Amino acid sequence: MTFRRWLLVILLLLPGLGLILWLMGTVVYIAVAQSFGLYSLNGESQVTMAFWTDLLGRKLFIRSIRYSIYVGLVSAFLSVALAYPLAIWLRKPFPGSMTIGAILKAPMLVHGLVAAFLFINLIAYHGLFNQFMMWLGVWDKPHRLQNDSNAIGVLILQTWKQMPFALLLLTGAVQGISDDILDAARDLGAGSWARFRKVIAPLTVSGMQAALVIIFIGALADFSFQTIAGPINRQSLSQLMVSYKGRGDWHSAAVVGVSMMIIALAGSAILALVSRLVLKGRSR
């Protein structure tokens, strides 16, 4: 393209994309500047590393980082692992496939807060799940399942909420694979697992990368599921940020927010790179 065409494309994009980039850039700049002591709402603004040094030296902050990464990674991998077989199953239309697909994507229409409260009611001490297990005779008394220390409830909610999104991306990617390629692999003696590992997965790696990255970022920064169904002895980064902000410590809240952005960017790049390298190695 000539310089004039590039200039025309840029000018056409500026009204929409330019506004979005300007707004996002302003927010990121303010957050980064506040994390270094600027734009103080309570006192004098000055550039300092004190807020970063203070938080990096706190065990609470490090635990929050580990916990948020754990929830983000496990939620992303579980969602994609469940979505892949469903996407392959729904690849070819069959009677009722549209209805099944619509039901599987229904969680996307349910608000996170609503889903969290419904889940809490289900697993409460005298909730339906405990009553059902006692009716079966598996348990002789109710068990405390709410706000478990291993965040199993949060992982279930994240997977239930995010799996339909992964299914949406992977279904389109799987449907784009030609039948001739799969038939050729089958004629060469490749079984179901071999066809998935050496044909389907490498050809759908872009959709898988997109699903992993988007779900990881969403689960990493989630607040509603963590607050309602998360463990009471751990705080996610989003909870910690809101806690600092509620105390009026905007600079520490900005440090946590910038940390989330850095972890989201670095984690997304690592997930995308590792998944592509692993699948390339398996396709040989």
PDB file of C-alpha atoms in Angstrom:
ATOM      1  CA  MET A   1       0.000   0.000   0.000  1.00  0.00           C
ATOM      2  CA  THR A   2       1.141   3.515  -0.765  1.00  0.00           C
ATOM      3  CA  PHE A   3       1.622   6.168   1.883  1.00  0.00           C
ATOM      4  CA  ARG A   4      -1.586   7.920   0.817  1.00  0.00           C
ATOM      5  CA  ARG A   5      -3.624   4.741   1.219  1.00  0.00           C
ATOM      6  CA  TRP A   6      -2.131   4.088   4.671  1.00  0.00           C
ATOM      7  CA  LEU A   7      -2.927   7.673   5.622  1.00  0.00           C
ATOM      8  CA  LEU A   8      -6.505   7.270   4.372  1.00  0.00           C
ATOM      9  CA  VAL A   9      -6.960   4.049   6.376  1.00  0.00           C
ATOM     10  CA  ILE A  10      -5.614   5.711   9.533  1.00  0.00           C
ATOM     11  CA  LEU A  11      -7.880   8.732   9.088  1.00  0.00           C
ATOM     12  CA  LEU A  12     -10.923   6.481   8.594  1.00  0.00           C
ATOM     13  CA  LEU A  13     -10.076   4.529  11.767  1.00  0.00           C
ATOM     14  CA  LEU A  14      -9.402   7.556  13.942  1.00  0.00           C
ATOM     15  CA  PRO A  15     -13.044   8.490  14.802  1.00  0.00           C
ATOM     16  CA  GLY A  16     -13.741   5.064  16.281  1.00  0.00           C
ATOM     17  CA  LEU A  17     -10.490   3.308  17.098  1.00  0.00           C
ATOM     18  CA  GLY A  18      -8.698   6.544  17.967  1.00  0.00           C
ATOM     19  CA  LEU A  19     -11.299   7.422  20.605  1.00  0.00           C
ATOM     20  CA  ILE A  20     -11.112   3.934  22.124  1.00  0.00           C
ATOM     21  CA  LEU A  21      -7.309   3.981  22.241  1.00  0.00           C
ATOM     22  CA  TRP A  22      -7.319   7.477  23.747  1.00  0.00           C
ATOM     23  CA  LEU A  23      -9.770   6.499  26.494  1.00  0.00           C
ATOM     24  CA  MET A  24      -7.937   3.255  27.282  1.00  0.00           C
ATOM     25  CA  GLY A  25      -4.568   4.971  27.179  1.00  0.00           C
ATOM     26  CA  THR A  26      -5.767   7.672  29.566  1.00  0.00           C
ATOM     27  CA  VAL A  27      -7.000   5.101  32.083  1.00  0.00           C
ATOM     28  CA  VAL A  28      -3.768   3.101  31.899  1.00  0.00           C
ATOM     29  CA  TYR A  29      -1.659   6.249  32.223  1.00  0.00           C
ATOM     30  CA  ILE A  30      -3.579   7.469  35.302  1.00  0.00           C
ATOM     31  CA  ALA A  31      -3.304   4.031  36.958  1.00  0.00           C
ATOM     32  CA  VAL A  32       0.446   3.784  36.310  1.00  0.00           C
ATOM     33  CA  ALA A  33       1.032   7.386  37.422  1.00  0.00           C
ATOM     34  CA  GLN A  34      -0.973   6.881  40.640  1.00  0.00           C
ATOM     35  CA  SER A  35       0.983   3.738  41.444  1.00  0.00           C
ATOM     36  CA  PHE A  36       4.104   5.930  41.497  1.00  0.00           C
ATOM     37  CA  GLY A  37       2.579   8.592  43.743  1.00  0.00           C
ATOM     38  CA  LEU A  38       1.163  11.055  41.197  1.00  0.00           C
ATOM     39  CA  TYR A  39      -2.418  12.351  40.989  1.00  0.00           C
ATOM     40  CA  SER A  40      -2.827  12.062  44.758  1.00  0.00           C
ATOM     41  CA  LEU A  41      -6.378  12.670  45.983  1.00  0.00           C
ATOM     42  CA  ASN A  42      -5.435  13.055  49.646  1.00  0.00           C
ATOM     43  CA  GLY A  43      -2.087  14.799  49.724  1.00  0.00           C
ATOM     44  CA  GLU A  44       0.901  16.038  47.774  1.00  0.00           C
ATOM     45  CA  SER A  45       1.771  14.318  44.508  1.00  0.00           C
ATOM     46  CA  GLN A  46       5.364  13.182  44.057  1.00  0.00           C
ATOM     47  CA  VAL A  47       7.119  10.428  42.158  1.00  0.00           C
ATOM     48  CA  THR A  48       8.027   7.600  44.517  1.00  0.00           C
ATOM     49  CA  MET A  49       8.565   3.851  44.536  1.00  0.00           C
ATOM     50  CA  ALA A  50       7.347   3.584  48.132  1.00  0.00           C
ATOM     51  CA  PHE A  51       3.945   2.118  47.267  1.00  0.00           C
ATOM     52  CA  TRP A  52       5.456  -0.585  45.040  1.00  0.00           C
ATOM     53  CA  THR A  53       8.133  -1.395  47.613  1.00  0.00           C
ATOM     54  CA  ASP A  54       5.568  -1.555  50.412  1.00  0.00           C
ATOM     55  CA  LEU A  55       3.183  -3.902  48.581  1.00  0.00           C
ATOM     56  CA  LEU A  56       5.870  -6.172  47.142  1.00  0.00           C
ATOM     57  CA  GLY A  57       7.099  -6.713  50.692  1.00  0.00           C
ATOM     58  CA  ARG A  58       3.679  -7.820  51.952  1.00  0.00           C
ATOM     59  CA  LYS A  59       2.771 -11.510  52.049  1.00  0.00           C
ATOM     60  CA  LEU A  60      -0.898 -10.617  51.510  1.00  0.00           C
ATOM     61  CA  PHE A  61      -0.097  -9.122  48.105  1.00  0.00           C
ATOM     62  CA  ILE A  62       2.043 -12.088  47.017  1.00  0.00           C
ATOM     63  CA  ARG A  63      -0.658 -14.552  48.136  1.00  0.00           C
ATOM     64  CA  SER A  64      -3.248 -12.599  46.163  1.00  0.00           C
ATOM     65  CA  ILE A  65      -1.081 -12.785  43.047  1.00  0.00           C
ATOM     66  CA  ARG A  66      -0.628 -16.550  43.386  1.00  0.00           C
ATOM     67  CA  TYR A  67      -4.305 -17.099  44.085  1.00  0.00           C
ATOM     68  CA  SER A  68      -5.514 -14.986  41.132  1.00  0.00           C
ATOM     69  CA  ILE A  69      -3.100 -16.702  38.725  1.00  0.00           C
ATOM     70  CA  TYR A  70      -4.264 -20.098  40.015  1.00  0.00           C
ATOM     71  CA  VAL A  71      -7.933 -19.265  39.417  1.00  0.00           C
ATOM     72  CA  GLY A  72      -7.217 -17.753  36.002  1.00  0.00           C
ATOM     73  CA  LEU A  73      -5.123 -20.650  34.709  1.00  0.00           C
ATOM     74  CA  VAL A  74      -7.280 -23.486  36.028  1.00  0.00           C
ATOM     75  CA  SER A  75     -10.497 -21.828  34.817  1.00  0.00           C
ATOM     76  CA  ALA A  76      -9.046 -21.294  31.338  1.00  0.00           C
ATOM     77  CA  PHE A  77      -7.747 -24.851  30.951  1.00  0.00           C
ATOM     78  CA  LEU A  78     -10.909 -26.464  32.363  1.00  0.00           C
ATOM     79  CA  SER A  79     -13.155 -24.392  30.104  1.00  0.00           C
ATOM     80  CA  VAL A  80     -11.177 -25.243  26.968  1.00  0.00           C
ATOM     81  CA  ALA A  81     -10.843 -28.929  27.946  1.00  0.00           C
ATOM     82  CA  LEU A  82     -14.626 -29.222  28.305  1.00  0.00           C
ATOM     83  CA  ALA A  83     -15.383 -27.166  25.204  1.00  0.00           C
ATOM     84  CA  TYR A  84     -13.200 -29.168  22.800  1.00  0.00           C
ATOM     85  CA  PRO A  85     -15.127 -32.491  22.860  1.00  0.00           C
ATOM     86  CA  LEU A  86     -18.439 -30.620  22.717  1.00  0.00           C
ATOM     87  CA  ALA A  87     -17.237 -28.592  19.724  1.00  0.00           C
ATOM     88  CA  ILE A  88     -16.170 -31.797  17.926  1.00  0.00           C
ATOM     89  CA  TRP A  89     -19.505 -33.433  18.764  1.00  0.00           C
ATOM     90  CA  LEU A  90     -21.459 -30.460  17.397  1.00  0.00           C
ATOM     91  CA  ARG A  91     -19.236 -30.095  14.321  1.00  0.00           C
ATOM     92  CA  LYS A  92     -21.719 -31.827  12.032  1.00  0.00           C
ATOM     93  CA  PRO A  93     -25.418 -30.858  12.371  1.00  0.00           C
ATOM     94  CA  PHE A  94     -27.751 -33.586  13.609  1.00  0.00           C
ATOM     95  CA  PRO A  95     -31.360 -33.590  14.843  1.00  0.00           C
ATOM     96  CA  GLY A  96     -31.441 -31.489  18.013  1.00  0.00           C
ATOM     97  CA  SER A  97     -27.888 -30.141  17.652  1.00  0.00           C
ATOM     98  CA  MET A  98     -29.073 -26.523  17.477  1.00  0.00           C
ATOM     99  CA  THR A  99     -31.136 -26.958  20.639  1.00  0.00           C
ATOM    100  CA  ILE A 100     -28.216 -28.586  22.472  1.00  0.00           C
ATOM    101  CA  GLY A 101     -25.890 -25.825  21.326  1.00  0.00           C
ATOM    102  CA  ALA A 102     -28.300 -23.146  22.510  1.00  0.00           C
ATOM    103  CA  ILE A 103     -28.642 -24.801  25.934  1.00  0.00           C
ATOM    104  CA  LEU A 104     -24.862 -25.102  26.292  1.00  0.00           C
ATOM    105  CA  LYS A 105     -24.439 -21.406  25.474  1.00  0.00           C
ATOM    106  CA  ALA A 106     -27.219 -20.304  27.854  1.00  0.00           C
ATOM    107  CA  PRO A 107     -24.813 -19.437  30.743  1.00  0.00           C
ATOM    108  CA  MET A 108     -23.520 -16.538  28.639  1.00  0.00           C
ATOM    109  CA  LEU A 109     -26.901 -14.852  29.138  1.00  0.00           C
ATOM    110  CA  VAL A 110     -26.882 -15.253  32.942  1.00  0.00           C
ATOM    111  CA  HIS A 111     -25.288 -12.426  34.915  1.00  0.00           C
ATOM    112  CA  GLY A 112     -22.351 -13.453  37.081  1.00  0.00           C
ATOM    113  CA  LEU A 113     -23.934 -12.176  40.298  1.00  0.00           C
ATOM    114  CA  VAL A 114     -27.127 -14.123  39.622  1.00  0.00           C
ATOM    115  CA  ALA A 115     -25.156 -17.289  38.906  1.00  0.00           C
ATOM    116  CA  ALA A 116     -23.087 -16.872  42.083  1.00  0.00           C
ATOM    117  CA  PHE A 117     -26.145 -16.436  44.320  1.00  0.00           C
ATOM    118  CA  LEU A 118     -27.900 -19.414  42.720  1.00  0.00           C
ATOM    119  CA  PHE A 119     -24.793 -21.534  43.249  1.00  0.00           C
ATOM    120  CA  ILE A 120     -24.545 -20.484  46.902  1.00  0.00           C
ATOM    121  CA  ASN A 121     -28.185 -21.444  47.458  1.00  0.00           C
ATOM    122  CA  LEU A 122     -27.508 -24.805  45.842  1.00  0.00           C
ATOM    123  CA  ILE A 123     -24.482 -25.739  47.971  1.00  0.00           C
ATOM    124  CA  ALA A 124     -25.535 -24.045  51.223  1.00  0.00           C
ATOM    125  CA  TYR A 125     -25.391 -26.030  54.464  1.00  0.00           C
ATOM    126  CA  HIS A 126     -29.085 -26.888  54.139  1.00  0.00           C
ATOM    127  CA  GLY A 127     -29.168 -26.448  50.375  1.00  0.00           C
ATOM    128  CA  LEU A 128     -30.399 -28.815  47.682  1.00  0.00           C
ATOM    129  CA  PHE A 129     -27.047 -30.554  47.138  1.00  0.00           C
ATOM    130  CA  ASN A 130     -26.574 -31.436  50.811  1.00  0.00           C
ATOM    131  CA  GLN A 131     -30.180 -32.603  51.073  1.00  0.00           C
ATOM    132  CA  PHE A 132     -29.779 -34.750  47.958  1.00  0.00           C
ATOM    133  CA  MET A 133     -26.565 -36.373  49.203  1.00  0.00           C
ATOM    134  CA  MET A 134     -28.188 -37.210  52.539  1.00  0.00           C
ATOM    135  CA  TRP A 135     -31.246 -38.587  50.743  1.00  0.00           C
ATOM    136  CA  LEU A 136     -28.955 -40.896  48.750  1.00  0.00           C
ATOM    137  CA  GLY A 137     -27.302 -41.984  51.977  1.00  0.00           C
ATOM    138  CA  VAL A 138     -23.842 -40.823  50.885  1.00  0.00           C
ATOM    139  CA  TRP A 139     -23.644 -38.326  53.757  1.00  0.00           C
ATOM    140  CA  ASP A 140     -25.129 -38.712  57.224  1.00  0.00           C
ATOM    141  CA  LYS A 141     -25.092 -34.951  57.879  1.00  0.00           C
ATOM    142  CA  PRO A 142     -24.715 -31.728  55.861  1.00  0.00           C
ATOM    143  CA  HIS A 143     -21.219 -30.651  54.840  1.00  0.00           C
ATOM    144  CA  ARG A 144     -19.930 -27.113  54.668  1.00  0.00           C
ATOM    145  CA  LEU A 145     -19.268 -26.484  50.962  1.00  0.00           C
ATOM    146  CA  GLN A 146     -19.689 -22.725  50.810  1.00  0.00           C
ATOM    147  CA  ASN A 147     -16.576 -20.497  50.505  1.00  0.00           C
ATOM    148  CA  ASP A 148     -14.189 -23.485  50.499  1.00  0.00           C
ATOM    149  CA  SER A 149     -10.513 -22.745  51.037  1.00  0.00           C
ATOM    150  CA  ASN A 150      -9.429 -24.321  47.718  1.00  0.00           C
ATOM    151  CA  ALA A 151     -11.773 -22.094  45.675  1.00  0.00           C
ATOM    152  CA  ILE A 152     -13.486 -25.119  44.114  1.00  0.00           C
ATOM    153  CA  GLY A 153     -16.754 -23.192  44.046  1.00  0.00           C
ATOM    154  CA  VAL A 154     -15.135 -20.292  42.192  1.00  0.00           C
ATOM    155  CA  LEU A 155     -13.576 -22.678  39.649  1.00  0.00           C
ATOM    156  CA  ILE A 156     -16.946 -24.358  39.059  1.00  0.00           C
ATOM    157  CA  LEU A 157     -18.613 -20.984  38.527  1.00  0.00           C
ATOM    158  CA  GLN A 158     -15.855 -19.722  36.243  1.00  0.00           C
ATOM    159  CA  THR A 159     -15.894 -22.901  34.153  1.00  0.00           C
ATOM    160  CA  TRP A 160     -19.703 -22.919  33.926  1.00  0.00           C
ATOM    161  CA  LYS A 161     -19.721 -19.271  32.866  1.00  0.00           C
ATOM    162  CA  GLN A 162     -16.697 -19.309  30.521  1.00  0.00           C
ATOM    163  CA  MET A 163     -17.014 -22.719  28.843  1.00  0.00           C
ATOM    164  CA  PRO A 164     -19.794 -21.532  26.449  1.00  0.00           C
ATOM    165  CA  PHE A 165     -17.525 -18.744  25.222  1.00  0.00           C
ATOM    166  CA  ALA A 166     -14.727 -21.242  24.545  1.00  0.00           C
ATOM    167  CA  LEU A 167     -17.281 -23.497  22.842  1.00  0.00           C
ATOM    168  CA  LEU A 168     -18.354 -20.628  20.590  1.00  0.00           C
ATOM    169  CA  LEU A 169     -14.771 -20.007  19.443  1.00  0.00           C
ATOM    170  CA  LEU A 170     -13.793 -23.651  19.086  1.00  0.00           C
ATOM    171  CA  THR A 171     -16.964 -24.697  17.261  1.00  0.00           C
ATOM    172  CA  GLY A 172     -16.228 -22.247  14.471  1.00  0.00           C
ATOM    173  CA  ALA A 173     -12.595 -23.379  14.318  1.00  0.00           C
ATOM    174  CA  VAL A 174     -13.486 -27.089  14.261  1.00  0.00           C
ATOM    175  CA  GLN A 175     -16.174 -26.599  11.613  1.00  0.00           C
ATOM    176  CA  GLY A 176     -13.572 -24.955   9.406  1.00  0.00           C
ATOM    177  CA  ILE A 177     -11.602 -28.221   9.110  1.00  0.00           C
ATOM    178  CA  SER A 178     -12.260 -29.999   5.845  1.00  0.00           C
ATOM    179  CA  ASP A 179     -13.793 -33.487   5.956  1.00  0.00           C
ATOM    180  CA  ASP A 180     -11.162 -34.633   3.447  1.00  0.00           C
ATOM    181  CA  ILE A 181      -8.381 -33.988   5.965  1.00  0.00           C
ATOM    182  CA  LEU A 182     -10.081 -35.985   8.712  1.00  0.00           C
ATOM    183  CA  ASP A 183     -10.994 -38.796   6.285  1.00  0.00           C
ATOM    184  CA  ALA A 184      -7.389 -38.964   5.112  1.00  0.00           C
ATOM    185  CA  ALA A 185      -6.164 -39.225   8.710  1.00  0.00           C
ATOM    186  CA  ARG A 186      -8.721 -41.952   9.381  1.00  0.00           C
ATOM    187  CA  ASP A 187      -7.646 -43.883   6.249  1.00  0.00           C
ATOM    188  CA  LEU A 188      -4.039 -43.722   7.446  1.00  0.00           C
ATOM    189  CA  GLY A 189      -5.064 -45.482  10.658  1.00  0.00           C
ATOM    190  CA  ALA A 190      -5.323 -42.522  13.041  1.00  0.00           C
ATOM    191  CA  GLY A 191      -7.732 -43.130  15.889  1.00  0.00           C
ATOM    192  CA  SER A 192      -9.942 -40.538  17.569  1.00  0.00           C
ATOM    193  CA  TRP A 193      -7.232 -39.336  19.967  1.00  0.00           C
ATOM    194  CA  ALA A 194      -4.564 -39.281  17.256  1.00  0.00           C
ATOM    195  CA  ARG A 195      -6.840 -37.278  14.930  1.00  0.00           C
ATOM    196  CA  PHE A 196      -7.488 -34.762  17.684  1.00  0.00           C
ATOM    197  CA  ARG A 197      -3.849 -34.513  18.761  1.00  0.00           C
ATOM    198  CA  LYS A 198      -2.252 -34.373  15.311  1.00  0.00           C
ATOM    199  CA  VAL A 199      -4.956 -32.814  13.135  1.00  0.00           C
ATOM    200  CA  ILE A 200      -7.767 -31.029  14.977  1.00  0.00           C
ATOM    201  CA  ALA A 201      -5.774 -29.370  17.769  1.00  0.00           C
ATOM    202  CA  PRO A 202      -2.997 -27.940  15.530  1.00  0.00           C
ATOM    203  CA  LEU A 203      -5.537 -26.633  12.996  1.00  0.00           C
ATOM    204  CA  THR A 204      -7.645 -24.963  15.696  1.00  0.00           C
ATOM    205  CA  VAL A 205      -4.769 -23.554  17.742  1.00  0.00           C
ATOM    206  CA  SER A 206      -5.751 -19.940  16.992  1.00  0.00           C
ATOM    207  CA  GLY A 207      -9.255 -20.438  18.403  1.00  0.00           C
ATOM    208  CA  MET A 208      -7.843 -22.259  21.415  1.00  0.00           C
ATOM    209  CA  GLN A 209      -5.334 -19.465  22.056  1.00  0.00           C
ATOM    210  CA  ALA A 210      -8.077 -16.829  21.896  1.00  0.00           C
ATOM    211  CA  ALA A 211     -10.252 -18.811  24.309  1.00  0.00           C
ATOM    212  CA  LEU A 212      -7.408 -19.408  26.781  1.00  0.00           C
ATOM    213  CA  VAL A 213      -6.283 -15.785  26.778  1.00  0.00           C
ATOM    214  CA  ILE A 214      -9.729 -14.179  27.103  1.00  0.00           C
ATOM    215  CA  ILE A 215     -10.897 -16.593  29.808  1.00  0.00           C
ATOM    216  CA  PHE A 216      -7.625 -16.231  31.731  1.00  0.00           C
ATOM    217  CA  ILE A 217      -7.898 -12.438  31.770  1.00  0.00           C
ATOM    218  CA  GLY A 218     -11.555 -12.520  32.813  1.00  0.00           C
ATOM    219  CA  ALA A 219     -11.039 -15.058  35.602  1.00  0.00           C
ATOM    220  CA  LEU A 220      -7.865 -13.326  36.827  1.00  0.00           C
ATOM    221  CA  ALA A 221      -9.659 -10.007  37.352  1.00  0.00           C
ATOM    222  CA  ASP A 222     -13.069 -11.353  38.417  1.00  0.00           C
ATOM    223  CA  PHE A 223     -14.634  -9.778  41.481  1.00  0.00           C
ATOM    224  CA  SER A 224     -18.233 -11.008  41.818  1.00  0.00           C
ATOM    225  CA  PHE A 225     -17.524 -14.759  41.987  1.00  0.00           C
ATOM    226  CA  GLN A 226     -14.612 -14.191  44.374  1.00  0.00           C
ATOM    227  CA  THR A 227     -16.652 -12.027  46.741  1.00  0.00           C
ATOM    228  CA  ILE A 228     -19.710 -14.268  46.904  1.00  0.00           C
ATOM    229  CA  ALA A 229     -18.347 -17.799  46.523  1.00  0.00           C
ATOM    230  CA  GLY A 230     -14.607 -17.424  47.103  1.00  0.00           C
ATOM    231  CA  PRO A 231     -12.642 -18.523  50.180  1.00  0.00           C
ATOM    232  CA  ILE A 232     -12.798 -16.270  53.213  1.00  0.00           C
ATOM    233  CA  ASN A 233      -9.097 -16.748  54.038  1.00  0.00           C
ATOM    234  CA  ARG A 234      -7.783 -15.499  50.658  1.00  0.00           C
ATOM    235  CA  GLN A 235      -8.238 -12.363  48.605  1.00  0.00           C
ATOM    236  CA  SER A 236      -7.975 -12.057  44.870  1.00  0.00           C
ATOM    237  CA  LEU A 237      -6.202  -9.071  43.332  1.00  0.00           C
ATOM    238  CA  SER A 238      -9.519  -7.458  42.454  1.00  0.00           C
ATOM    239  CA  GLN A 239     -10.735  -7.811  46.044  1.00  0.00           C
ATOM    240  CA  LEU A 240      -7.461  -6.393  47.350  1.00  0.00           C
ATOM    241  CA  MET A 241      -7.690  -3.432  44.977  1.00  0.00           C
ATOM    242  CA  VAL A 242     -11.254  -2.635  46.074  1.00  0.00           C
ATOM    243  CA  SER A 243     -10.189  -3.004  49.716  1.00  0.00           C
ATOM    244  CA  TYR A 244      -7.419  -0.410  49.329  1.00  0.00           C
ATOM    245  CA  LYS A 245      -9.710   1.896  47.387  1.00  0.00           C
ATOM    246  CA  GLY A 246     -12.362   1.625  50.128  1.00  0.00           C
ATOM    247  CA  ARG A 247      -9.780   2.773  52.677  1.00  0.00           C
ATOM    248  CA  GLY A 248      -8.883   5.765  50.526  1.00  0.00           C
ATOM    249  CA  ASP A 249      -5.440   4.370  49.645  1.00  0.00           C
ATOM    250  CA  TRP A 250      -5.686   5.052  45.930  1.00  0.00           C
ATOM    251  CA  HIS A 251      -1.962   4.661  45.291  1.00  0.00           C
ATOM    252  CA  SER A 252      -1.839   1.115  46.672  1.00  0.00           C
ATOM    253  CA  ALA A 253      -5.034   0.304  44.758  1.00  0.00           C
ATOM    254  CA  ALA A 254      -3.322   1.574  41.598  1.00  0.00           C
ATOM    255  CA  VAL A 255      -0.318  -0.667  42.282  1.00  0.00           C
ATOM    256  CA  VAL A 256      -2.639  -3.683  42.482  1.00  0.00           C
ATOM    257  CA  GLY A 257      -4.474  -2.602  39.320  1.00  0.00           C
ATOM    258  CA  VAL A 258      -1.262  -2.144  37.339  1.00  0.00           C
ATOM    259  CA  SER A 259      -0.039  -5.515  38.642  1.00  0.00           C
ATOM    260  CA  MET A 260      -3.200  -7.127  37.272  1.00  0.00           C
ATOM    261  CA  MET A 261      -2.583  -5.531  33.877  1.00  0.00           C
ATOM    262  CA  ILE A 262       1.043  -6.738  33.830  1.00  0.00           C
ATOM    263  CA  ILE A 263       0.067 -10.282  34.883  1.00  0.00           C
ATOM    264  CA  ALA A 264      -2.753 -10.367  32.318  1.00  0.00           C
ATOM    265  CA  LEU A 265      -0.453  -9.290  29.491  1.00  0.00           C
ATOM    266  CA  ALA A 266       2.435 -11.560  30.494  1.00  0.00           C
ATOM    267  CA  GLY A 267       0.171 -14.515  31.218  1.00  0.00           C
ATOM    268  CA  SER A 268      -1.666 -14.127  27.914  1.00  0.00           C
ATOM    269  CA  ALA A 269       1.600 -14.037  25.963  1.00  0.00           C
ATOM    270  CA  ILE A 270       2.941 -17.103  27.775  1.00  0.00           C
ATOM    271  CA  LEU A 271      -0.300 -19.061  27.292  1.00  0.00           C
ATOM    272  CA  ALA A 272      -0.414 -18.254  23.583  1.00  0.00           C
ATOM    273  CA  LEU A 273       3.258 -19.110  23.060  1.00  0.00           C
ATOM    274  CA  VAL A 274       3.273 -22.325  25.096  1.00  0.00           C
ATOM    275  CA  SER A 275       0.060 -23.659  23.538  1.00  0.00           C
ATOM    276  CA  ARG A 276       1.404 -23.067  20.017  1.00  0.00           C
ATOM    277  CA  LEU A 277       4.795 -24.650  20.809  1.00  0.00           C
ATOM    278  CA  VAL A 278       3.176 -27.691  22.456  1.00  0.00           C
ATOM    279  CA  LEU A 279       0.766 -28.278  19.589  1.00  0.00           C
ATOM    280  CA  LYS A 280       3.476 -27.804  16.981  1.00  0.00           C
ATOM    281  CA  GLY A 281       5.548 -30.438  18.729  1.00  0.00           C
ATOM    282  CA  ARG A 282       2.633 -32.833  18.870  1.00  0.00           C
ATOM    283  CA  SER A 283       1.742 -32.369  15.217  1.00  0.00           C
ATOM    284  CA  ARG A 284       5.116 -33.710  14.035  1.00  0.00           C
TER     285      ARG A 284
END
